[in-house]
Coordinates of C-alpha atoms in Angstrom, one line a residue:
X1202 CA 8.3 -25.3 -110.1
X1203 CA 9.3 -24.5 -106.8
X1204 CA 13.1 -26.1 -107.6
X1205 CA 13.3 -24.2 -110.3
X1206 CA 12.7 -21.0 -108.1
X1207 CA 15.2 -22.2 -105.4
X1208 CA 17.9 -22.6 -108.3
X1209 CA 16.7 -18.6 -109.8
X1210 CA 17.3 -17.4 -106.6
X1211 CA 20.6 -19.1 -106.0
X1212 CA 21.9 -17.7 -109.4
X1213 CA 20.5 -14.1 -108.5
X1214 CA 22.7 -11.2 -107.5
X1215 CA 22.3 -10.2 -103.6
X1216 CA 20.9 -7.0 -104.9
X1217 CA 18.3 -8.1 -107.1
X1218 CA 17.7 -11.1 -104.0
X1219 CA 17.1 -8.0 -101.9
X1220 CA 14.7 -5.9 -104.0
X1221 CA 12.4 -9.3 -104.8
X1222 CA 11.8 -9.7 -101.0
X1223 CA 11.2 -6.1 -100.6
X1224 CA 8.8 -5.8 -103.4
X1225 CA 7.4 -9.4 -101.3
X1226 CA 7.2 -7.6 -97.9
X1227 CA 5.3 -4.4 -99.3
X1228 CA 2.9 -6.5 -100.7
X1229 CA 2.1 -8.7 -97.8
X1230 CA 1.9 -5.6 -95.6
X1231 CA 0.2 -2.8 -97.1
X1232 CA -2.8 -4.4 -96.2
X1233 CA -1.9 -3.9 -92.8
X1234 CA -0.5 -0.6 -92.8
X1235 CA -3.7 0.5 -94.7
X1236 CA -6.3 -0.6 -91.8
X1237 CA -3.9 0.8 -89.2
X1238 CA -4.3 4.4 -91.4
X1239 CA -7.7 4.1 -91.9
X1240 CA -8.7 3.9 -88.3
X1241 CA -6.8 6.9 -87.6
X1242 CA -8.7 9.1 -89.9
X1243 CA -12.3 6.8 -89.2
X1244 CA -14.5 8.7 -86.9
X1245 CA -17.3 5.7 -86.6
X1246 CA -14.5 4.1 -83.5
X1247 CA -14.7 7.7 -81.7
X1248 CA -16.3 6.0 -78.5
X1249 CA -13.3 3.1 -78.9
X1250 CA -10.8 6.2 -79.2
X1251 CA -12.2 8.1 -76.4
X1252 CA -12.0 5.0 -74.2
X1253 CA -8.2 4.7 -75.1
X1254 CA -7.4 7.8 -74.3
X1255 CA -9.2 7.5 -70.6
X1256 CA -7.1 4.1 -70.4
X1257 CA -3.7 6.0 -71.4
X1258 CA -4.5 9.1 -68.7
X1259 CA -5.7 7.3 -65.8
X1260 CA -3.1 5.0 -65.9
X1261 CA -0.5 7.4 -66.0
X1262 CA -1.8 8.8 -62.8
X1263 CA -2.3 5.6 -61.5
X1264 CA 1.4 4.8 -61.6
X1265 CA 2.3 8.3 -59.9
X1266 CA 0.1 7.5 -56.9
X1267 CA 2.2 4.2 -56.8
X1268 CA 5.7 5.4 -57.4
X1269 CA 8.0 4.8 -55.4
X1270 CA 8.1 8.4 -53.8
X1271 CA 4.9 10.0 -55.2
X1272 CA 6.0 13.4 -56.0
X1273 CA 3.1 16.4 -54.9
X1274 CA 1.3 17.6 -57.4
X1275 CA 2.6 15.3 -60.4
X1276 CA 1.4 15.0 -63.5
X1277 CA -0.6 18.7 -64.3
X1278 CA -0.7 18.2 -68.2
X1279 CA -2.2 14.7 -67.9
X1280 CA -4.8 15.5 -64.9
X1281 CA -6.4 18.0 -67.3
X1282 CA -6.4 16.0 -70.0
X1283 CA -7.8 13.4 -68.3
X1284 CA -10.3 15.8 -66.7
X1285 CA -11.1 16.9 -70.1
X1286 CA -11.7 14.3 -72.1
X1287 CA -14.1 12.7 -69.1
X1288 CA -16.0 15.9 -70.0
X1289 CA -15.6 15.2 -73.3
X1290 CA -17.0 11.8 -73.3
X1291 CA -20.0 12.5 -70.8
X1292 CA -21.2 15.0 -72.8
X1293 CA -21.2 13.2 -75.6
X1294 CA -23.5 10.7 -74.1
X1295 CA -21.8 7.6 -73.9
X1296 CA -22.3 5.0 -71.5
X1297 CA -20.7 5.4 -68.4
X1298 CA -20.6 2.2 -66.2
X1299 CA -18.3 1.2 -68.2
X1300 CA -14.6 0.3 -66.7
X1301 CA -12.2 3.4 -68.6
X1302 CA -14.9 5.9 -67.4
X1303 CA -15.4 4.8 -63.5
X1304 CA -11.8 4.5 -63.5
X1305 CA -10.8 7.9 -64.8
X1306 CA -13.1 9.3 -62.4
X1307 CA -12.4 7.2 -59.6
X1308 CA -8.3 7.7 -60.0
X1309 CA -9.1 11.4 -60.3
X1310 CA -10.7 11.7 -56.6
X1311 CA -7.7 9.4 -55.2
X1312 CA -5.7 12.2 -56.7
X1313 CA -7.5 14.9 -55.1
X1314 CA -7.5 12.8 -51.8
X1315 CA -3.9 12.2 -51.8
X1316 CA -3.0 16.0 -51.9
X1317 CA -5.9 16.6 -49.4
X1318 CA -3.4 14.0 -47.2
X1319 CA -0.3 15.5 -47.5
X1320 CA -1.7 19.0 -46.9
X1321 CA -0.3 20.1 -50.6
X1322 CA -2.2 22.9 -52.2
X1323 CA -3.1 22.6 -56.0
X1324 CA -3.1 24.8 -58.7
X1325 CA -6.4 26.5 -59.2
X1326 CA -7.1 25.3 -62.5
X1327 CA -6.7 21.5 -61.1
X1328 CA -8.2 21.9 -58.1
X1329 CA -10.9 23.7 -59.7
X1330 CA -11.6 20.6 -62.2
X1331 CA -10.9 17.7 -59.7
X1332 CA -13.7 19.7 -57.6
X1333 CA -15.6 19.6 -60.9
X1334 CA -15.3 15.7 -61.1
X1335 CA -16.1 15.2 -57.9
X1336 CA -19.6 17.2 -57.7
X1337 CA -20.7 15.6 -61.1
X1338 CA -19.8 12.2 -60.3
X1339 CA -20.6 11.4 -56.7
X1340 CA -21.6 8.0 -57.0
X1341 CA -19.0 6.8 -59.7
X1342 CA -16.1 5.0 -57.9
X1343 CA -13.4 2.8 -59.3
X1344 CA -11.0 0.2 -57.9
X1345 CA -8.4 2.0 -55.9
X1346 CA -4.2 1.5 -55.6
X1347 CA -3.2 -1.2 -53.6
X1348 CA -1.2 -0.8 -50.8
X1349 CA 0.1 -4.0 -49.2
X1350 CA 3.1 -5.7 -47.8
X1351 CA 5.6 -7.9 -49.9
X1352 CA 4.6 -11.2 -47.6
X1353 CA 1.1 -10.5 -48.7
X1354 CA 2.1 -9.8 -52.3
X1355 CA 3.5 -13.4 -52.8
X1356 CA 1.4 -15.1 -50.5
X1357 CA -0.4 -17.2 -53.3
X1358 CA 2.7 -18.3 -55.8
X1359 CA 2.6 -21.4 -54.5
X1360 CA -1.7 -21.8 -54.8
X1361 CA -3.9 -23.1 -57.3
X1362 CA -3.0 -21.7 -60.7
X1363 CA -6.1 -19.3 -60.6
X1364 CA -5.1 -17.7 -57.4
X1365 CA -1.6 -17.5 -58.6
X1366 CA -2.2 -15.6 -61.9
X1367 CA -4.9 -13.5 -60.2
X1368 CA -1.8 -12.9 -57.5
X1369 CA 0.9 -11.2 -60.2
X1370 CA 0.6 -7.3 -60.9
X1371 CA 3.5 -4.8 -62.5
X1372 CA 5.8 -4.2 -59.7
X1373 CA 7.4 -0.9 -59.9
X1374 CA 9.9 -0.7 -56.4
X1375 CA 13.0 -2.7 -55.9
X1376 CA 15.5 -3.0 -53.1
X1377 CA 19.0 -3.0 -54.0
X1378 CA 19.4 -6.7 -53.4
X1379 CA 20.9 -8.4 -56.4
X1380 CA 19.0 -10.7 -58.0
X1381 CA 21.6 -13.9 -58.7
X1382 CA 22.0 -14.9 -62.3
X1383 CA 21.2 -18.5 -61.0
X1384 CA 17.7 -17.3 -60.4
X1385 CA 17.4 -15.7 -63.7
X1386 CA 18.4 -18.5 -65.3
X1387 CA 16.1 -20.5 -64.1
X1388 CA 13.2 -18.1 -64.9
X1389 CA 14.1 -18.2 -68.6
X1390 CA 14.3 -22.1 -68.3
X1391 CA 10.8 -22.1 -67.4
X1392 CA 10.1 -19.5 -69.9
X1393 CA 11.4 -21.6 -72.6
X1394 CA 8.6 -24.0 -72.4
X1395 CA 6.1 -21.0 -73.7
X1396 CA 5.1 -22.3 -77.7
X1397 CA 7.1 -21.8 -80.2
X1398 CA 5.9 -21.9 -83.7
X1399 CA 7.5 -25.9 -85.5
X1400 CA 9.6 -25.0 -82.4
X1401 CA 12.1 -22.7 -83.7
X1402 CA 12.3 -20.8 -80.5
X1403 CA 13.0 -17.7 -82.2
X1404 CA 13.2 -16.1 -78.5
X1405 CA 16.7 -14.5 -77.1
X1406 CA 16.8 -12.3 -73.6
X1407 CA 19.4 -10.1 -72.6
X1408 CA 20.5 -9.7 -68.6
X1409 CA 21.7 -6.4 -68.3
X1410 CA 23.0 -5.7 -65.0
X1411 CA 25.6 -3.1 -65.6
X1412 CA 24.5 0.7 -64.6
X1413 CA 25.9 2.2 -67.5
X1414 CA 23.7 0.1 -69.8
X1415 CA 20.7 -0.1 -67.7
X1416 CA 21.3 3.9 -67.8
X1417 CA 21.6 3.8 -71.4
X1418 CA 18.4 1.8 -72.1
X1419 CA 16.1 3.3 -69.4
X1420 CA 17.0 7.3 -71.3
X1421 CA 15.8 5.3 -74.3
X1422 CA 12.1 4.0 -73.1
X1423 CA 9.5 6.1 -72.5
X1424 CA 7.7 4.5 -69.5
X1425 CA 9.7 4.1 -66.2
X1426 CA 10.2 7.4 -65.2
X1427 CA 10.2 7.4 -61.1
X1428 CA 10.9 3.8 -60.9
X1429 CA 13.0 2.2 -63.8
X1430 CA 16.2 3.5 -62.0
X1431 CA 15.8 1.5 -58.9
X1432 CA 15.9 -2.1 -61.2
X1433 CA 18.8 -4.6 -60.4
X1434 CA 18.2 -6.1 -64.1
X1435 CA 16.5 -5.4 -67.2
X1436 CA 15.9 -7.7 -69.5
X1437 CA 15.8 -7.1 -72.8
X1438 CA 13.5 -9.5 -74.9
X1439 CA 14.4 -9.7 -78.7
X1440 CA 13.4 -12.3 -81.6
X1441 CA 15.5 -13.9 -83.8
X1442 CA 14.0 -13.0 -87.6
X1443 CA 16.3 -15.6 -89.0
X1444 CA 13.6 -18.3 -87.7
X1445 CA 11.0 -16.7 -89.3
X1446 CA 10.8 -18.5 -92.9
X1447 CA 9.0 -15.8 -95.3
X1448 CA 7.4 -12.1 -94.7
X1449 CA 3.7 -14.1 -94.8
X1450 CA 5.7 -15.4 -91.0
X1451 CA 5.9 -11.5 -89.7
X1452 CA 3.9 -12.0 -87.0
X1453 CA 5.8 -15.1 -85.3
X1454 CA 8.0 -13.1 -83.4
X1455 CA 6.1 -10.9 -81.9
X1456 CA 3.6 -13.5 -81.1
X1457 CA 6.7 -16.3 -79.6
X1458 CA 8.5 -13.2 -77.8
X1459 CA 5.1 -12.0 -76.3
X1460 CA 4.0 -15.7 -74.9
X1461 CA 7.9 -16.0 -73.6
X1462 CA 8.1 -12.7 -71.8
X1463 CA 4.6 -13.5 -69.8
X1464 CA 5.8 -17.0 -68.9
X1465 CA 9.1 -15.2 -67.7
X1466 CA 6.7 -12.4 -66.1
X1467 CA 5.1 -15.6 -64.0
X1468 CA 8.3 -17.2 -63.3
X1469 CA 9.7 -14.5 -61.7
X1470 CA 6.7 -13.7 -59.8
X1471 CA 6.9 -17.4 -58.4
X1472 CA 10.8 -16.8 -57.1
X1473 CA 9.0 -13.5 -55.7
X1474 CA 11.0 -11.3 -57.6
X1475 CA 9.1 -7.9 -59.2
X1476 CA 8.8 -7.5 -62.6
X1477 CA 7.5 -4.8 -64.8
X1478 CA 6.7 -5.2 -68.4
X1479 CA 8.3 -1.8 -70.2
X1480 CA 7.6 -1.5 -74.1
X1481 CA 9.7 -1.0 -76.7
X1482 CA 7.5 1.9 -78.9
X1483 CA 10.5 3.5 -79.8
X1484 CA 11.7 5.7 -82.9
X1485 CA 14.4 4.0 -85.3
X1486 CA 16.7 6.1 -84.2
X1487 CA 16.4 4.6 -80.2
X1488 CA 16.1 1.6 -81.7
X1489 CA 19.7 1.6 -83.5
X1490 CA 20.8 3.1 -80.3
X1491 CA 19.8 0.0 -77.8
X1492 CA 21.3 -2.3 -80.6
X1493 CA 24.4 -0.5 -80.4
X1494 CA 24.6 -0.4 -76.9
X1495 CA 24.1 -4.1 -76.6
X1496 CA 25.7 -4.9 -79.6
X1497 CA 22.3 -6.7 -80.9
X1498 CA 22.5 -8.3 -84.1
X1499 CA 20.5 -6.7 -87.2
X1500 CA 18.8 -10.0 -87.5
X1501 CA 17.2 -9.9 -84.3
X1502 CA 13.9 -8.0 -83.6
X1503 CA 13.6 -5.8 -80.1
X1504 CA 10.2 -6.5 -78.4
X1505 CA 10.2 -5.2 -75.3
X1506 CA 12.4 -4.5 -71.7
X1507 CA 11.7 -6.4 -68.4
X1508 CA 12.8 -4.1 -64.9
X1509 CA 13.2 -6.2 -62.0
X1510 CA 14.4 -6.6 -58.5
X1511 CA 13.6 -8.0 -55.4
X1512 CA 10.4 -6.2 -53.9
X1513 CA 10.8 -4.3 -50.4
X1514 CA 8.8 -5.0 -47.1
X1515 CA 6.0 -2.6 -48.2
X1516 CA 4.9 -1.5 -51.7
X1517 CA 2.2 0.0 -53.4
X1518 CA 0.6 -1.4 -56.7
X1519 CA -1.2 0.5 -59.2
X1520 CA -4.7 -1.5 -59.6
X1521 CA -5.1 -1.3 -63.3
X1522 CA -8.5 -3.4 -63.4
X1523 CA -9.5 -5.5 -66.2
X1524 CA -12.4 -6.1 -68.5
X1525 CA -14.4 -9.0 -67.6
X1526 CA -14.1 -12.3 -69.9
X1527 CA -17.7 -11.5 -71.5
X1528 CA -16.5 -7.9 -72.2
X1529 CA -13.9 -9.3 -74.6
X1530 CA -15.4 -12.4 -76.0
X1531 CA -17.3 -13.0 -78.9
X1532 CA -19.4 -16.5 -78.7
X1533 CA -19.9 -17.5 -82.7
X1534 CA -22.4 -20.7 -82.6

């Protein structure tokens, strides 16, 4: 049966070819696209929601207390959001040792302590909620930014591999030392030993070191603003589809590209060069724009953008704290 298939398709017009795998891909899909839908309209995951949204502020302000050159009184629109939906959540009852709530609140008072600092006066409306937080929630506090020397960054590459991956955060300041192509090479060598599904090694990276691209790409990603300018190379991280064998494989090169780039996220940490992991949620339209600009083949899949550069003598690091192992785990026995 399946030979007689192969010969079908061989004798099939390209258009008709086309259409088959298209009527294939919907199929294998929908289901997908339907449970993604559903949970946007589903009001029983409010709590998961509410948490997501904490997660999305708070780290948003977290990276502006860390930029580079923290500019005063950053980020209005998001500190009242953030303010607001704490509000939100805490009168709606839900628990509140958990880690997106003591961290909203907690990044909220390092705001208001940072402008306390620098002797820069708020707006009363944010001033008047950040004193809000602050009476409410006394006792809540968070893990605060790290601020810490490059030495001490890098002290543990060459530890036990517990220390090291406990060691590695985003890194968003560079110097303008060039990072050698040597080095980046090697990086992707090491990377290259992440697994690859039959070993197809569907991966492919781009080192983009001209300005007028990095330019190009940076306009086109929504998350380095303050910080992506200063990288000596972005890498862009794309997937061959070609080594993918039918639609029911979809999910292999997002799942390849994603164990690559963190094996390439540890390997530059261990040559003590800063990386920052920059995603690639982009319209269509962006999308055919970066393919363009790199002249990126149709076949190929964008996944995401590394920035990095060698990291100067002192740097600040936004904490984003993680869920314990137990948080995430479900034991089935």
């Amino acid at each position: 049966m399946s030979n007689i298939k192969s010969k079908l398709r061989k004798l099939a017009p390209q258009w008709l070819l086309f259409y088959y795998y298209l009527r294939t891909a919907k199929k294998a899909c929908l289901p997908d696209l339907k449970r993604r839908t559903r949970d946007k309209v589903d009001t029983v995951s409010k709590v998961e929601k509410l948490r997501r949204n904490l997660t999305l502020s708070y780290h948003i302000v977290e990276k502006g207390l860390t930029m580079p050159e923290p500019r005063p009184g950053f980020g209005k629109a998001v500190i009242m959001d953030l303010g607001n939906t704490i509000k939100q959540y805490h009168s709606l009852g839900f628990p509140e040792d958990i880690l997106e709530f003591t961290q909203s609140v907690s990044v909220l008072k390092e705001y208001k302590a940072f402008h306390a600092e620098i002797n820069f006066e708020l707006t009363k409306e944010v001033a008047g909620l950040l004193d809000y937080i602050e009476n409410t929630f006394p006792s809540v506090t968070g893990v605060k930014q790290i601020y810490t020397s490059s030495e001490e960054y890098f002290k543990d590459i060459n530890s036990s591999f517990d220390k090291f991956c406990m060691s590695r955060y985003s890194i968003r300041n560079y110097t303008k030392e060039p990072v050698p192509l040597e080095i980046l090479n090697s990086c992707i060598e090491l990377a290259q030993k992440s697994p690859s599904f039959c070993n197809r090694q569907p991966t492919r990276v781009y080192i983009v070191k001209s300005e007028e691209k990095k330019k190009g790409i940076l306009e086109l990603q929504n998350g380095n603003r303050g910080f992506g300018y200063l990288a000596d190379t972005l890498l862009v991280i794309t997937s061959l589809i070609s080594t993918t064998k039918d639609i029911h494989e979809r999910n292999e090169n997002h799942l390849n590209g994603g164990m690559f780039s963190m094996t390439l996220l540890n390997a530059l940490h261990f040559y003590k060069i800063g990386a920052c992991s920059l995603n690639w949620s982009v319209s269509d339209e962006n999308d055919m724009k970066v393919r363009a600009l790199l002249n990126i083949p149709d076949n190929e899949v964008v996944l995401l953008v590394i920035s990095c550069g060698y990291v100067p003598e002192k740097i600040a690091i936004a904490a984003s704290p993680r869920k314990t192992a137990k948080e995430i785990t479900t034991v089935l026995s």
